[in-house]
Coordinates of C-alpha atoms in Angstrom, one line a residue:
X1 CA 43.8 -1.0 -11.6
X2 CA 46.5 -3.1 -9.9
X3 CA 45.8 -4.4 -6.3
X4 CA 47.6 -4.5 -3.2
X5 CA 46.3 -7.0 -0.7
X6 CA 46.7 -6.1 3.0
X7 CA 45.1 -7.4 6.2
X8 CA 43.4 -5.2 8.7
X9 CA 42.1 -6.0 12.3
X10 CA 39.3 -8.3 10.8
X11 CA 42.1 -10.2 9.2
X12 CA 40.6 -9.6 5.8
X13 CA 42.9 -8.8 2.7
X14 CA 41.4 -5.7 1.6
X15 CA 42.2 -4.1 -1.9
X16 CA 43.2 -0.5 -2.0
X17 CA 43.1 1.5 -5.2
X18 CA 44.7 4.5 -3.4
X19 CA 48.0 5.4 -5.5
X20 CA 48.7 8.5 -3.4
X21 CA 52.3 8.5 -2.3
X22 CA 53.0 9.2 1.4
X23 CA 49.4 9.7 2.6
X24 CA 49.8 11.5 6.0
X25 CA 47.6 11.3 9.2
X26 CA 47.7 13.7 12.0
X27 CA 48.0 11.9 15.1
X28 CA 46.6 15.1 17.1
X29 CA 43.2 14.4 15.4
X30 CA 43.1 10.9 16.8
X31 CA 41.4 10.2 20.3
X32 CA 43.9 8.7 22.7
X33 CA 44.4 5.0 22.1
X34 CA 42.8 4.9 18.8
X35 CA 46.1 4.8 17.0
X36 CA 46.9 1.6 19.0
X37 CA 43.7 -0.3 18.7
X38 CA 43.0 0.6 15.0
X39 CA 45.9 1.8 13.2
X40 CA 48.5 -0.4 14.6
X41 CA 47.3 -3.7 13.1
X42 CA 46.6 -2.1 10.0
X43 CA 50.0 -1.1 9.7
X44 CA 51.5 -4.6 10.6
X45 CA 49.2 -6.1 7.8
X46 CA 50.3 -3.4 5.5
X47 CA 53.9 -4.2 5.9
X48 CA 53.3 -7.8 5.8
X49 CA 51.2 -7.4 2.6
X50 CA 53.8 -5.2 0.7
X51 CA 56.9 -7.0 1.7
X52 CA 55.0 -10.4 1.4
X53 CA 53.8 -10.0 -2.1
X54 CA 55.8 -7.6 -4.3
X55 CA 59.1 -7.7 -2.7
X56 CA 58.8 -11.6 -2.1
X57 CA 57.9 -12.1 -5.7
X58 CA 61.0 -10.2 -6.9
X59 CA 63.2 -11.5 -4.1
X60 CA 62.3 -15.1 -5.1
X61 CA 63.5 -14.5 -8.6
X62 CA 66.5 -12.9 -7.7
X63 CA 67.6 -15.3 -5.1
X64 CA 66.9 -18.0 -7.8
X65 CA 64.3 -19.9 -5.9
X66 CA 62.1 -19.7 -9.0
X67 CA 62.0 -18.6 -12.6
X68 CA 59.4 -17.8 -15.1
X69 CA 57.3 -20.5 -16.6
X70 CA 58.4 -21.1 -20.1
X71 CA 55.0 -20.4 -21.7
X72 CA 54.3 -17.3 -19.6
X73 CA 55.2 -13.7 -19.7
X74 CA 53.5 -12.5 -16.5
X75 CA 57.1 -11.8 -14.8
X76 CA 59.3 -11.4 -17.6
X77 CA 60.6 -8.1 -16.5
X78 CA 61.9 -9.4 -13.3
X79 CA 63.3 -12.5 -14.8
X80 CA 65.2 -10.6 -17.3
X81 CA 66.4 -7.7 -14.8
X82 CA 64.3 -5.0 -16.7
X83 CA 62.2 -3.6 -13.9
X84 CA 61.9 0.0 -14.6
X85 CA 60.5 3.3 -13.3
X86 CA 57.0 2.4 -14.3
X87 CA 56.9 -1.1 -12.8
X88 CA 55.9 -2.2 -9.2
X89 CA 55.2 1.4 -8.3
X90 CA 52.6 0.3 -5.7
X91 CA 55.1 -1.7 -3.8
X92 CA 56.8 1.5 -2.8
X93 CA 53.5 3.4 -2.1
X94 CA 52.1 0.3 -0.2
X95 CA 55.1 0.3 2.2
X96 CA 54.9 4.1 3.0
X97 CA 51.3 3.9 3.4
X98 CA 51.7 1.1 6.0
X99 CA 54.6 3.1 7.5
X100 CA 52.4 6.2 7.9
X101 CA 50.2 4.0 10.3
X102 CA 53.0 2.7 12.2
X103 CA 54.6 6.3 12.4
X104 CA 51.4 7.6 13.7
X105 CA 51.2 5.1 16.4
X106 CA 54.8 5.9 17.4
X107 CA 54.2 9.5 17.7
X108 CA 51.2 9.2 19.8
X109 CA 53.0 6.7 21.8
X110 CA 55.9 9.1 22.4
X111 CA 53.3 12.0 23.4
X112 CA 51.3 9.7 25.9
X113 CA 54.5 7.9 27.4
X114 CA 53.4 4.6 26.1
X115 CA 56.9 3.0 26.1
X116 CA 55.5 -0.5 24.8
X117 CA 53.8 1.0 21.7
X118 CA 56.7 3.2 21.1
X119 CA 59.1 0.1 20.9
X120 CA 56.9 -1.9 18.9
X121 CA 56.3 0.9 16.4
X122 CA 59.9 1.8 16.2
X123 CA 60.8 -1.8 15.6
X124 CA 58.3 -2.0 12.6
X125 CA 59.5 1.4 11.3
X126 CA 63.2 0.5 11.2
X127 CA 62.1 -3.1 9.9
X128 CA 60.4 -1.7 7.0
X129 CA 63.0 1.1 6.2
X130 CA 65.7 -1.6 6.2
X131 CA 63.9 -3.3 3.5
X132 CA 63.3 -0.2 1.6
X133 CA 66.8 1.4 1.9
X134 CA 68.5 -2.1 1.1
X135 CA 66.4 -2.3 -2.0
X136 CA 66.4 1.4 -3.2
X137 CA 69.5 3.0 -1.1
X138 CA 68.4 6.7 -0.5
X139 CA 64.8 6.8 0.8
X140 CA 62.8 9.5 2.8
X141 CA 63.1 8.6 6.6
X142 CA 63.6 11.7 8.8
X143 CA 60.7 13.7 6.9
X144 CA 58.6 10.8 5.7
X145 CA 55.0 10.4 6.6
X146 CA 55.1 14.0 8.1
X147 CA 52.3 16.3 7.0
X148 CA 54.5 19.2 7.6
X149 CA 56.7 18.1 4.6
X150 CA 54.9 17.9 1.2
X151 CA 58.2 16.9 -0.4
X152 CA 60.2 14.8 2.0
X153 CA 63.8 14.8 1.5
X154 CA 65.7 11.8 0.8
X155 CA 68.4 10.5 3.3
X156 CA 71.3 8.6 1.8
X157 CA 71.4 4.9 2.6
X158 CA 74.2 5.5 5.1
X159 CA 72.4 8.2 6.8
X160 CA 69.4 5.9 6.9
X161 CA 71.4 3.2 8.5
X162 CA 72.8 5.6 11.2
X163 CA 69.1 7.1 11.9
X164 CA 67.6 3.5 12.1
X165 CA 70.4 2.3 14.6
X166 CA 70.0 5.4 16.7
X167 CA 66.1 5.1 16.7
X168 CA 66.2 1.4 17.5
X169 CA 68.8 1.8 20.4
X170 CA 66.6 4.6 21.9
X171 CA 63.4 2.6 21.7
X172 CA 65.1 -0.3 23.4
X173 CA 66.4 1.9 26.2
X174 CA 63.0 2.7 27.2
X175 CA 61.5 1.5 30.7
X176 CA 58.8 -0.7 29.6
X177 CA 57.4 -1.1 33.3
X178 CA 56.8 2.6 33.2
X179 CA 54.6 2.5 30.1
X180 CA 51.5 4.8 30.4
X181 CA 48.2 4.1 28.6
X182 CA 47.1 0.9 26.8
X183 CA 48.7 -2.3 26.8
X184 CA 49.0 -4.3 23.5
X185 CA 46.9 -7.4 23.1
X186 CA 45.0 -8.7 20.2
X187 CA 45.9 -5.6 18.2
X188 CA 49.5 -7.0 17.9
X189 CA 49.2 -9.5 15.1
X190 CA 52.8 -10.6 16.0
X191 CA 53.4 -11.3 19.6
X192 CA 49.9 -10.7 21.0
X193 CA 51.5 -8.0 23.6
X194 CA 54.5 -10.0 24.8
X195 CA 57.1 -7.4 25.4
X196 CA 59.8 -9.9 26.1
X197 CA 59.5 -11.2 22.4
X198 CA 59.3 -7.6 21.0
X199 CA 62.6 -6.8 22.9
X200 CA 64.4 -9.8 21.5
X201 CA 63.0 -8.8 18.0
X202 CA 64.4 -5.4 18.5
X203 CA 67.7 -6.9 19.6
X204 CA 67.7 -9.2 16.5
X205 CA 66.9 -6.5 14.2
X206 CA 69.7 -4.3 15.6
X207 CA 72.1 -7.1 15.1
X208 CA 70.8 -7.6 11.5
X209 CA 71.6 -3.9 10.8
X210 CA 75.0 -4.1 12.0
X211 CA 75.7 -7.3 10.1
X212 CA 74.7 -5.8 7.0
X213 CA 77.6 -3.3 7.5
X214 CA 80.3 -6.1 7.9
X215 CA 82.0 -5.0 4.5
X216 CA 80.9 -1.4 4.1
X217 CA 81.6 -0.1 7.7
X218 CA 83.6 -3.1 9.4
X219 CA 84.4 -0.9 12.5
X220 CA 80.8 -0.1 13.3
X221 CA 79.7 -3.4 12.4
X222 CA 82.2 -5.0 15.0
X223 CA 81.6 -2.3 17.8
X224 CA 78.0 -2.5 17.5
X225 CA 77.6 -6.3 17.5
X226 CA 80.2 -7.0 20.1
X227 CA 78.6 -4.2 22.4
X228 CA 75.3 -5.8 21.9
X229 CA 76.3 -9.3 22.6
X230 CA 78.4 -8.4 25.6
X231 CA 75.6 -6.3 27.0
X232 CA 73.6 -9.7 27.5
X233 CA 71.0 -8.9 24.9
X234 CA 68.7 -11.7 24.1
X235 CA 67.7 -12.7 20.5
X236 CA 64.7 -14.1 18.8
X237 CA 64.1 -17.9 19.4
X238 CA 60.7 -17.9 17.9
X239 CA 59.4 -16.2 14.7
X240 CA 58.5 -12.7 14.4
X241 CA 55.6 -13.4 12.1
X242 CA 52.1 -12.6 11.1
X243 CA 50.2 -16.0 11.1
X244 CA 46.6 -15.2 10.7
X245 CA 46.2 -16.3 7.3
X246 CA 43.3 -18.5 6.1
X247 CA 42.7 -20.4 2.9
X248 CA 40.0 -18.2 1.6
X249 CA 39.8 -15.4 -0.9
X250 CA 41.3 -12.1 0.4
X251 CA 42.6 -13.8 3.6
X252 CA 45.6 -15.9 2.5
X253 CA 49.4 -15.6 2.5
X254 CA 50.1 -12.3 0.4
X255 CA 52.5 -14.2 -2.1
X256 CA 50.0 -17.0 -2.6
X257 CA 47.2 -14.3 -2.7
X258 CA 49.0 -12.5 -5.4
X259 CA 50.6 -15.1 -7.7
X260 CA 47.8 -18.1 -7.4
X261 CA 44.4 -16.6 -6.4
X262 CA 44.4 -13.1 -8.0
X263 CA 46.0 -14.4 -11.3
X264 CA 44.0 -17.4 -11.2
X265 CA 46.8 -19.8 -12.2
X266 CA 49.4 -22.2 -10.7
X267 CA 51.6 -22.0 -13.6
X268 CA 53.7 -18.9 -13.3
X269 CA 56.4 -19.9 -11.2
X270 CA 58.8 -22.8 -11.9
X271 CA 61.8 -24.3 -10.1
X272 CA 65.0 -22.3 -10.7
X273 CA 67.9 -24.9 -11.4
X274 CA 69.9 -22.9 -8.9
X275 CA 68.1 -23.9 -5.7
X276 CA 66.6 -27.1 -7.0
X277 CA 69.8 -28.6 -8.0
X278 CA 71.4 -27.8 -4.7
X279 CA 68.6 -29.4 -2.6
X280 CA 68.7 -32.4 -5.1
X281 CA 72.3 -32.7 -5.0
X282 CA 72.4 -33.0 -1.2
X283 CA 69.4 -35.1 -1.0
X284 CA 67.6 -32.4 1.1
X285 CA 63.8 -33.4 1.8
X286 CA 62.9 -29.9 1.7
X287 CA 63.0 -30.0 -2.0
X288 CA 59.7 -31.8 -2.3
X289 CA 58.3 -29.3 0.3
X290 CA 59.5 -26.4 -2.1
X291 CA 58.8 -27.9 -5.4
X292 CA 56.3 -30.1 -6.9
X293 CA 57.2 -33.4 -9.1
X294 CA 59.1 -32.6 -12.2
X295 CA 62.5 -31.7 -13.5
X296 CA 64.1 -28.3 -12.7
X297 CA 64.4 -25.4 -15.2
X298 CA 67.5 -23.8 -16.4
X299 CA 67.5 -20.5 -14.9
X300 CA 65.2 -18.3 -17.0
X301 CA 65.3 -20.6 -19.8
X302 CA 62.3 -20.1 -22.1
X303 CA 63.4 -22.5 -24.8
X304 CA 62.7 -25.7 -22.6
X305 CA 59.5 -27.7 -23.0
X306 CA 57.7 -26.5 -20.0
X307 CA 55.2 -29.4 -19.6
X308 CA 57.5 -31.3 -17.2
X309 CA 59.1 -28.4 -15.2
X310 CA 58.6 -28.4 -11.4
X311 CA 56.1 -26.0 -10.0
X312 CA 56.8 -23.7 -7.0
X313 CA 54.8 -24.8 -4.1
X314 CA 53.1 -21.9 -2.4
X315 CA 50.5 -22.3 0.5
X316 CA 47.7 -20.1 1.4
X317 CA 48.3 -20.3 5.3
X318 CA 52.1 -19.8 5.3
X319 CA 53.0 -17.0 7.6
X320 CA 54.8 -13.9 6.6
X321 CA 58.1 -13.7 8.7
X322 CA 59.5 -10.3 9.5
X323 CA 62.6 -12.3 11.1
X324 CA 62.3 -15.9 11.5
X325 CA 63.9 -17.9 14.2
X326 CA 66.3 -19.4 12.0
X327 CA 67.4 -15.9 10.5
X328 CA 68.0 -15.0 14.2
X329 CA 70.3 -18.1 14.9
X330 CA 72.2 -17.6 11.6
X331 CA 72.9 -13.9 12.5
X332 CA 74.1 -14.9 15.9
X333 CA 76.5 -17.7 14.3
X334 CA 77.9 -15.1 11.9
X335 CA 78.6 -12.9 14.7
X336 CA 80.4 -15.5 16.8
X337 CA 82.5 -16.6 13.8
X338 CA 83.6 -13.1 13.0
X339 CA 84.1 -11.6 16.3
X340 CA 84.5 -14.4 18.9
X341 CA 86.7 -17.0 17.3
X342 CA 83.6 -19.1 16.3
X343 CA 82.9 -20.1 19.9
X344 CA 79.4 -21.1 20.3
X345 CA 78.8 -20.6 16.4
X346 CA 78.1 -24.2 15.6
X347 CA 75.3 -24.6 18.2
X348 CA 73.6 -21.4 16.7
X349 CA 74.1 -22.7 13.1
X350 CA 72.7 -26.1 14.0
X351 CA 69.6 -24.5 15.7
X352 CA 69.0 -22.4 12.5
X353 CA 69.0 -25.4 10.1
X354 CA 66.8 -27.3 12.7
X355 CA 64.4 -24.4 13.0
X356 CA 63.9 -24.4 9.3
X357 CA 63.5 -28.2 9.0
X358 CA 60.9 -28.0 11.9
X359 CA 58.7 -25.5 9.7
X360 CA 58.3 -28.3 7.1
X361 CA 58.5 -31.5 9.2
X362 CA 56.8 -30.5 12.5
X363 CA 57.9 -32.4 15.7
X364 CA 60.3 -34.5 13.6
X365 CA 62.1 -31.6 12.1
X366 CA 64.9 -31.4 14.3
X367 CA 65.5 -35.3 14.0
X368 CA 65.3 -34.7 10.1
X369 CA 67.9 -32.2 10.1
X370 CA 70.2 -33.9 12.6
X371 CA 72.0 -36.2 10.2
X372 CA 72.8 -33.1 7.8
X373 CA 74.3 -31.2 10.5
X374 CA 76.2 -34.0 12.4
X375 CA 79.7 -34.6 11.8
X376 CA 80.3 -35.9 8.3
X377 CA 76.8 -34.8 7.3
X378 CA 76.2 -32.6 4.2
X379 CA 75.7 -29.4 6.1
X380 CA 78.0 -30.1 8.9
X381 CA 79.5 -26.7 10.3
X382 CA 83.0 -26.5 8.9
X383 CA 85.5 -26.9 11.6
X384 CA 88.0 -24.1 10.6
X385 CA 88.1 -21.2 8.1
X386 CA 86.1 -18.0 8.7
X387 CA 85.2 -17.7 5.0
X388 CA 84.1 -21.4 4.7
X389 CA 82.0 -21.1 7.8
X390 CA 80.2 -17.9 6.6
X391 CA 79.6 -19.4 3.3
X392 CA 77.9 -22.2 5.2
X393 CA 76.0 -19.9 7.4
X394 CA 74.6 -17.8 4.4
X395 CA 74.0 -20.8 2.3
X396 CA 71.6 -22.3 4.8
X397 CA 70.1 -18.8 5.2
X398 CA 69.6 -18.6 1.6
X399 CA 67.7 -22.1 1.7
X400 CA 65.5 -20.9 4.7
X401 CA 64.4 -17.7 3.1
X402 CA 62.2 -19.7 0.7
X403 CA 59.7 -18.6 -0.2
X404 CA 58.6 -15.3 0.9
X405 CA 62.0 -13.6 2.1
X406 CA 64.0 -14.0 -0.9
X407 CA 64.7 -10.5 -1.0
X408 CA 66.8 -10.8 2.2
X409 CA 68.7 -13.7 0.7
X410 CA 69.2 -11.4 -2.5
X411 CA 70.6 -8.7 -0.2
X412 CA 73.0 -11.2 1.6
X413 CA 74.4 -12.5 -1.6
X414 CA 75.3 -9.0 -2.6
X415 CA 76.8 -8.4 0.8
X416 CA 78.8 -11.6 1.0
X417 CA 79.2 -13.1 -2.5
X418 CA 77.4 -16.4 -1.3
X419 CA 76.1 -18.4 -2.8
X420 CA 78.9 -18.1 -5.4
X421 CA 78.4 -17.1 -8.9
X422 CA 79.0 -20.0 -11.5
X423 CA 81.9 -19.5 -13.9
X424 CA 80.1 -21.7 -16.4
X425 CA 76.4 -21.7 -17.7
X426 CA 73.9 -23.9 -15.9
X427 CA 73.6 -26.0 -19.0
X428 CA 77.4 -27.0 -18.6
X429 CA 78.3 -30.4 -17.3
X430 CA 80.8 -28.7 -15.1
X431 CA 78.1 -26.6 -13.2
X432 CA 78.2 -26.9 -9.6
X433 CA 74.8 -27.2 -8.0
X434 CA 73.6 -24.1 -6.1
X435 CA 75.9 -21.6 -7.8
X436 CA 74.2 -18.5 -9.0
X437 CA 73.9 -17.9 -12.9
X438 CA 72.8 -15.0 -15.0
X439 CA 69.4 -15.4 -16.4
X440 CA 69.6 -16.5 -20.1
X441 CA 66.9 -13.7 -20.8
X442 CA 69.1 -11.1 -19.2
X443 CA 68.9 -7.5 -20.5
X444 CA 71.9 -6.4 -18.5
X445 CA 74.5 -8.5 -20.1
X446 CA 76.4 -10.6 -17.5
X447 CA 75.6 -8.2 -14.6
X448 CA 73.1 -9.1 -11.9
X449 CA 70.6 -6.7 -10.6
X450 CA 71.7 -4.9 -7.4
X451 CA 68.6 -2.7 -6.5
X452 CA 65.1 -1.8 -7.6
X453 CA 65.1 1.6 -9.3
X454 CA 63.0 4.4 -7.9
X455 CA 59.5 4.4 -9.3
X456 CA 58.2 7.1 -11.5
X457 CA 55.3 8.1 -9.3
X458 CA 58.0 9.3 -6.9
X459 CA 60.2 10.9 -9.3
X460 CA 57.6 13.0 -10.8
X461 CA 55.9 14.0 -7.5
X462 CA 59.0 14.8 -5.1
X463 CA 61.6 17.3 -6.5
X464 CA 63.9 16.0 -3.9
X465 CA 64.3 12.6 -5.2
X466 CA 67.8 11.7 -6.2
X467 CA 68.9 11.1 -9.8
X468 CA 67.9 7.6 -11.1
X469 CA 70.4 4.7 -10.8
X470 CA 70.7 1.6 -13.0
X471 CA 69.2 -1.6 -11.6
X472 CA 72.8 -3.0 -11.8
X473 CA 74.2 -0.2 -9.4
X474 CA 75.1 -1.5 -6.0
X475 CA 73.6 0.1 -3.0
X476 CA 76.0 1.8 -0.6
X477 CA 76.9 -0.9 1.5
X478 CA 77.5 -3.5 -1.3
X479 CA 81.1 -3.1 -1.8
X480 CA 82.0 -6.6 -3.4

């Protein structure tokens, strides 16, 4: 049976063989505070485990961070865009299992008047639901993880966005000083109970939701973003991340654990020419942090000799980022470009680039990044042109999503069209480094994937599940 690695309060990555969809736990049966002290950390770990393994793996392929090793078949279905209803079913199940824990905490917190846990649980509920709806479109939301509903209804993608925004705004409006009951501490794997940081996390997540709607609902996006910024809301300047990973079996980063340790091989993932060539073209030192020595592979090209292709570098202690500091800065930069005439956008953009360099070069990261973002530098923020400025922001967000948040840069490429899609094969001398290209093994012709199809274990168990969509059908907000 396939395994799902998740970290509980002891920080072990436990293996679950439970394939039951939408396991429900009744908060009324729990002693007061138990949901906070035991279930909350398990829920955080479950979300990190599911997103940081299954979706990170798929996202890395579809954001063209990596490709399938020429002599392997482990991830052929992802590389050739042929993920079907029987593939990666446990990803969906694991997300809702973790959401069950989070929603149990939320319900108990609401009943007790514990506004701190209510805010934290709502933020995580929305964060996970955003990933799910952006990948699958319609999902159970209002009736999910509720023991009263054996067959939860599916909310459309648009409904889900409206509900997530409303839920997040409600939680952020609560008076944290009036919170009743336990205070978060060691059970909070993300901020250790720092509610100022949690509020910034919530504001940044709300900004992210509105930003995702810039093409599909520009009026709501503009109204929501400007209202949020004009209110004086503060956004993340640190990572919202789970960092408690160790270089030990069942305790490491979920992507490392899944691809390297459980499969007992380092050979599956090789450099995609798309990102590799862009970093190489720009003499970006992050290239040697992302990839080992060797040459870039043509995207999905099984025909090349595999002996000299660059291996993807994964590390066991890499944190899982729910939202990184650099993503927050890039979100703010885009908002300032779109709705504030670009005032202050360059500063946020530069901070985003520097934050990502710092992850790889420590105390010298900002200094290493500075020549790239300075006037005349290869990543200098464009002086004019909204489209050009947004392209620069999204391109740097793409690079900074490596390795574990590729599903986010995949969504952003669908929303914005950046990085651009190449008009020629990557084997052509006129190929422009960094432009996306269809896998040579594509089973969808010249169409890129746009979603993950709903898994069969949901379709067969829930009569309310919607009709199946093709992997190339865009989700509701993808109107490009």
